Amino acid sequence: ILASNAFAETQVMNGVDDGTVHIPLGHVFPYYGGVFTDAWMSSNGFIMFYDPTKGYGNSSTNNTGCCNGFNPGGYESYGNQFSYMLAPLWTDLTHITSVPDSGYFYETGPKGTWFEWRNIAEFYDTNNLNTFGVQLWPDGSFGFQYAEVNIKNHDVWIGFTGDTSYQNSQGIYEEVNELFF
């Protein structure tokens, strides 16, 4: 268990494959020019930010990112579909409810928010379990944490983005930060 207080966690998307859920943060999260109070957690290993009152961020809040992680600012860019995203382990994942102590969890409050994918299987005929998460703090910092990663049959993208539709004069996506692909 990676969260600070397992008894305060909330489980969401029980048994879901390719879903997202809206999570109101218990604090502000300044990120790439916006100040967000809401996030959308994908079952496929990432979260997105959108401020519906200002129309800022990623309005594709139902985007599950199925089915492989890929570079959202590279040759496979899809405009702003993957903007304002934190991806600790973006790939094809599913929750198998028969696996003990498994699921999608979050914990939030004024000091920060924790998102966890716990004992989540790599999708499509595997028993490869993965446990990882991302922590957000009200000062805009964040951290990825990993307890177990076992992906064998899919691409994975680890990184974070701002506006993925913006390219500078040299054609570089400055707001796409790829840590691993």
mmCIF file of N, CA, C and O in Angstrom, residues 76-118:
data_model
loop_
_atom_site.group_PDB
_atom_site.id
_atom_site.type_symbol
_atom_site.label_atom_id
_atom_site.label_comp_id
_atom_site.label_asym_id
_atom_site.label_seq_id
_atom_site.Cartn_x
_atom_site.Cartn_y
_atom_site.Cartn_z
ATOM 1 N N GLU A 76 2.616 10.523 -33.202
ATOM 2 C CA GLU A 76 1.246 10.057 -33.012
ATOM 3 C C GLU A 76 0.393 11.097 -32.285
ATOM 4 O O GLU A 76 -0.612 10.776 -31.684
ATOM 5 N N SER A 77 0.788 12.358 -32.354
ATOM 6 C CA SER A 77 0.068 13.398 -31.616
ATOM 7 C C SER A 77 -1.378 13.500 -32.084
ATOM 8 O O SER A 77 -1.665 13.412 -33.265
ATOM 9 N N TYR A 78 -2.254 13.686 -31.141
ATOM 10 C CA TYR A 78 -3.676 13.828 -31.428
ATOM 11 C C TYR A 78 -4.172 15.182 -30.938
ATOM 12 O O TYR A 78 -5.194 15.278 -30.267
ATOM 13 N N GLY A 79 -3.438 16.241 -31.264
ATOM 14 C CA GLY A 79 -3.833 17.569 -30.817
ATOM 15 C C GLY A 79 -3.773 17.656 -29.308
ATOM 16 O O GLY A 79 -2.800 17.249 -28.709
ATOM 17 N N ASN A 80 -4.833 18.176 -28.693
ATOM 18 C CA ASN A 80 -4.820 18.346 -27.230
ATOM 19 C C ASN A 80 -5.527 17.214 -26.496
ATOM 20 O O ASN A 80 -5.812 17.327 -25.317
ATOM 21 N N GLN A 81 -5.776 16.105 -27.151
ATOM 22 C CA GLN A 81 -6.471 14.977 -26.534
ATOM 23 C C GLN A 81 -5.747 14.459 -25.293
ATOM 24 O O GLN A 81 -6.374 13.964 -24.375
ATOM 25 N N PHE A 82 -4.415 14.581 -25.250
ATOM 26 C CA PHE A 82 -3.648 14.115 -24.112
ATOM 27 C C PHE A 82 -2.892 15.256 -23.442
ATOM 28 O O PHE A 82 -1.829 15.064 -22.876
ATOM 29 N N SER A 83 -3.470 16.448 -23.518
ATOM 30 C CA SER A 83 -2.900 17.614 -22.841
ATOM 31 C C SER A 83 -3.157 17.534 -21.345
ATOM 32 O O SER A 83 -4.086 16.861 -20.903
ATOM 33 N N TYR A 84 -2.339 18.243 -20.583
ATOM 34 C CA TYR A 84 -2.528 18.399 -19.132
ATOM 35 C C TYR A 84 -2.735 17.040 -18.463
ATOM 36 O O TYR A 84 -3.746 16.771 -17.833
ATOM 37 N N MET A 85 -1.739 16.189 -18.634
ATOM 38 C CA MET A 85 -1.822 14.806 -18.210
ATOM 39 C C MET A 85 -0.578 14.446 -17.403
ATOM 40 O O MET A 85 0.517 14.883 -17.720
ATOM 41 N N LEU A 86 -0.766 13.647 -16.361
ATOM 42 C CA LEU A 86 0.323 13.009 -15.627
ATOM 43 C C LEU A 86 0.166 11.509 -15.852
ATOM 44 O O LEU A 86 -0.892 10.946 -15.561
ATOM 45 N N ALA A 87 1.211 10.878 -16.370
ATOM 46 C CA ALA A 87 1.115 9.464 -16.731
ATOM 47 C C ALA A 87 2.211 8.663 -16.035
ATOM 48 O O ALA A 87 3.298 8.506 -16.570
ATOM 49 N N PRO A 88 1.924 8.137 -14.837
ATOM 50 C CA PRO A 88 2.932 7.310 -14.184
ATOM 51 C C PRO A 88 3.165 5.978 -14.900
ATOM 52 O O PRO A 88 4.262 5.435 -14.852
ATOM 53 N N LEU A 89 2.146 5.449 -15.594
ATOM 54 C CA LEU A 89 2.304 4.186 -16.327
ATOM 55 C C LEU A 89 1.124 4.030 -17.290
ATOM 56 O O LEU A 89 0.183 3.281 -17.037
ATOM 57 N N TRP A 90 1.190 4.730 -18.418
ATOM 58 C CA TRP A 90 0.099 4.708 -19.384
ATOM 59 C C TRP A 90 0.268 3.512 -20.310
ATOM 60 O O TRP A 90 1.233 3.421 -21.066
ATOM 61 N N THR A 91 -0.664 2.571 -20.203
ATOM 62 C CA THR A 91 -0.682 1.375 -21.042
ATOM 63 C C THR A 91 -2.073 0.761 -20.947
ATOM 64 O O THR A 91 -2.985 1.377 -20.409
ATOM 65 N N ASP A 92 -2.253 -0.445 -21.427
ATOM 66 C CA ASP A 92 -3.558 -1.098 -21.397
ATOM 67 C C ASP A 92 -3.686 -1.915 -20.117
ATOM 68 O O ASP A 92 -3.040 -2.950 -19.961
ATOM 69 N N LEU A 93 -4.512 -1.429 -19.196
ATOM 70 C CA LEU A 93 -4.674 -2.037 -17.879
ATOM 71 C C LEU A 93 -6.139 -2.342 -17.619
ATOM 72 O O LEU A 93 -7.027 -1.702 -18.183
ATOM 73 N N THR A 94 -6.380 -3.291 -16.728
ATOM 74 C CA THR A 94 -7.748 -3.627 -16.344
ATOM 75 C C THR A 94 -7.768 -4.110 -14.896
ATOM 76 O O THR A 94 -6.780 -4.634 -14.394
ATOM 77 N N HIS A 95 -8.902 -3.921 -14.250
ATOM 78 C CA HIS A 95 -9.071 -4.389 -12.873
ATOM 79 C C HIS A 95 -9.793 -5.723 -12.898
ATOM 80 O O HIS A 95 -10.948 -5.815 -13.324
ATOM 81 N N ILE A 96 -9.121 -6.755 -12.418
ATOM 82 C CA ILE A 96 -9.726 -8.081 -12.284
ATOM 83 C C ILE A 96 -10.187 -8.192 -10.830
ATOM 84 O O ILE A 96 -9.368 -8.239 -9.915
ATOM 85 N N THR A 97 -11.480 -8.215 -10.613
ATOM 86 C CA THR A 97 -12.029 -8.134 -9.255
ATOM 87 C C THR A 97 -11.700 -9.348 -8.399
ATOM 88 O O THR A 97 -11.754 -9.269 -7.180
ATOM 89 N N SER A 98 -11.336 -10.471 -9.010
ATOM 90 C CA SER A 98 -10.995 -11.653 -8.216
ATOM 91 C C SER A 98 -9.583 -11.579 -7.627
ATOM 92 O O SER A 98 -9.227 -12.407 -6.788
ATOM 93 N N VAL A 99 -8.793 -10.594 -8.029
ATOM 94 C CA VAL A 99 -7.451 -10.416 -7.467
ATOM 95 C C VAL A 99 -7.601 -9.701 -6.127
ATOM 96 O O VAL A 99 -8.167 -8.602 -6.058
ATOM 97 N N PRO A 100 -7.104 -10.284 -5.042
ATOM 98 C CA PRO A 100 -7.245 -9.649 -3.724
ATOM 99 C C PRO A 100 -6.525 -8.303 -3.656
ATOM 100 O O PRO A 100 -5.502 -8.108 -4.304
ATOM 101 N N ASP A 101 -7.077 -7.405 -2.853
ATOM 102 C CA ASP A 101 -6.481 -6.090 -2.597
ATOM 103 C C ASP A 101 -6.093 -5.385 -3.894
ATOM 104 O O ASP A 101 -4.955 -4.970 -4.084
ATOM 105 N N SER A 102 -7.071 -5.264 -4.793
ATOM 106 C CA SER A 102 -6.801 -4.654 -6.096
ATOM 107 C C SER A 102 -7.834 -3.583 -6.403
ATOM 108 O O SER A 102 -8.924 -3.573 -5.846
ATOM 109 N N GLY A 103 -7.475 -2.681 -7.282
ATOM 110 C CA GLY A 103 -8.407 -1.674 -7.756
ATOM 111 C C GLY A 103 -7.749 -0.335 -7.986
ATOM 112 O O GLY A 103 -6.537 -0.173 -7.888
ATOM 113 N N TYR A 104 -8.594 0.631 -8.296
ATOM 114 C CA TYR A 104 -8.201 2.021 -8.517
ATOM 115 C C TYR A 104 -8.617 2.792 -7.263
ATOM 116 O O TYR A 104 -9.783 2.722 -6.855
ATOM 117 N N PHE A 105 -7.689 3.541 -6.688
ATOM 118 C CA PHE A 105 -7.947 4.223 -5.422
ATOM 119 C C PHE A 105 -7.476 5.671 -5.487
ATOM 120 O O PHE A 105 -6.571 5.997 -6.254
ATOM 121 N N TYR A 106 -8.081 6.497 -4.655
ATOM 122 C CA TYR A 106 -7.557 7.846 -4.453
ATOM 123 C C TYR A 106 -7.792 8.253 -3.008
ATOM 124 O O TYR A 106 -8.642 7.698 -2.307
ATOM 125 N N GLU A 107 -7.026 9.223 -2.579
ATOM 126 C CA GLU A 107 -7.152 9.834 -1.255
ATOM 127 C C GLU A 107 -6.839 11.309 -1.445
ATOM 128 O O GLU A 107 -5.844 11.654 -2.088
ATOM 129 N N THR A 108 -7.684 12.196 -0.944
ATOM 130 C CA THR A 108 -7.461 13.627 -1.161
ATOM 131 C C THR A 108 -7.799 14.434 0.083
ATOM 132 O O THR A 108 -8.605 14.005 0.911
ATOM 133 N N GLY A 109 -7.167 15.580 0.199
ATOM 134 C CA GLY A 109 -7.381 16.490 1.311
ATOM 135 C C GLY A 109 -6.595 17.767 1.066
ATOM 136 O O GLY A 109 -5.957 17.923 0.025
ATOM 137 N N PRO A 110 -6.598 18.690 2.007
ATOM 138 C CA PRO A 110 -5.934 19.980 1.788
ATOM 139 C C PRO A 110 -4.417 19.888 1.610
ATOM 140 O O PRO A 110 -3.799 20.776 1.036
ATOM 141 N N LYS A 111 -3.801 18.790 2.046
ATOM 142 C CA LYS A 111 -2.338 18.662 1.930
ATOM 143 C C LYS A 111 -1.898 17.921 0.679
ATOM 144 O O LYS A 111 -0.704 17.821 0.409
ATOM 145 N N GLY A 112 -2.836 17.376 -0.104
ATOM 146 C CA GLY A 112 -2.460 16.692 -1.332
ATOM 147 C C GLY A 112 -3.427 15.597 -1.714
ATOM 148 O O GLY A 112 -4.399 15.319 -1.010
ATOM 149 N N THR A 113 -3.154 14.994 -2.864
ATOM 150 C CA THR A 113 -3.983 13.909 -3.386
ATOM 151 C C THR A 113 -3.085 12.774 -3.843
ATOM 152 O O THR A 113 -2.032 13.005 -4.432
ATOM 153 N N TRP A 114 -3.537 11.557 -3.579
ATOM 154 C CA TRP A 114 -2.836 10.346 -3.975
ATOM 155 C C TRP A 114 -3.748 9.532 -4.885
ATOM 156 O O TRP A 114 -4.916 9.304 -4.562
ATOM 157 N N PHE A 115 -3.255 9.130 -6.048
ATOM 158 C CA PHE A 115 -3.958 8.228 -6.961
ATOM 159 C C PHE A 115 -3.156 6.938 -7.023
ATOM 160 O O PHE A 115 -1.939 6.967 -7.187
ATOM 161 N N GLU A 116 -3.838 5.801 -6.911
ATOM 162 C CA GLU A 116 -3.125 4.517 -6.937
ATOM 163 C C GLU A 116 -3.852 3.502 -7.811
ATOM 164 O O GLU A 116 -5.069 3.359 -7.738
ATOM 165 N N TRP A 117 -3.087 2.794 -8.622
ATOM 166 C CA TRP A 117 -3.517 1.649 -9.382
ATOM 167 C C TRP A 117 -2.881 0.455 -8.675
ATOM 168 O O TRP A 117 -1.680 0.237 -8.761
ATOM 169 N N ARG A 118 -3.685 -0.315 -7.940
ATOM 170 C CA ARG A 118 -3.145 -1.364 -7.057
ATOM 171 C C ARG A 118 -3.501 -2.754 -7.579
ATOM 172 O O ARG A 118 -4.679 -3.077 -7.732
#
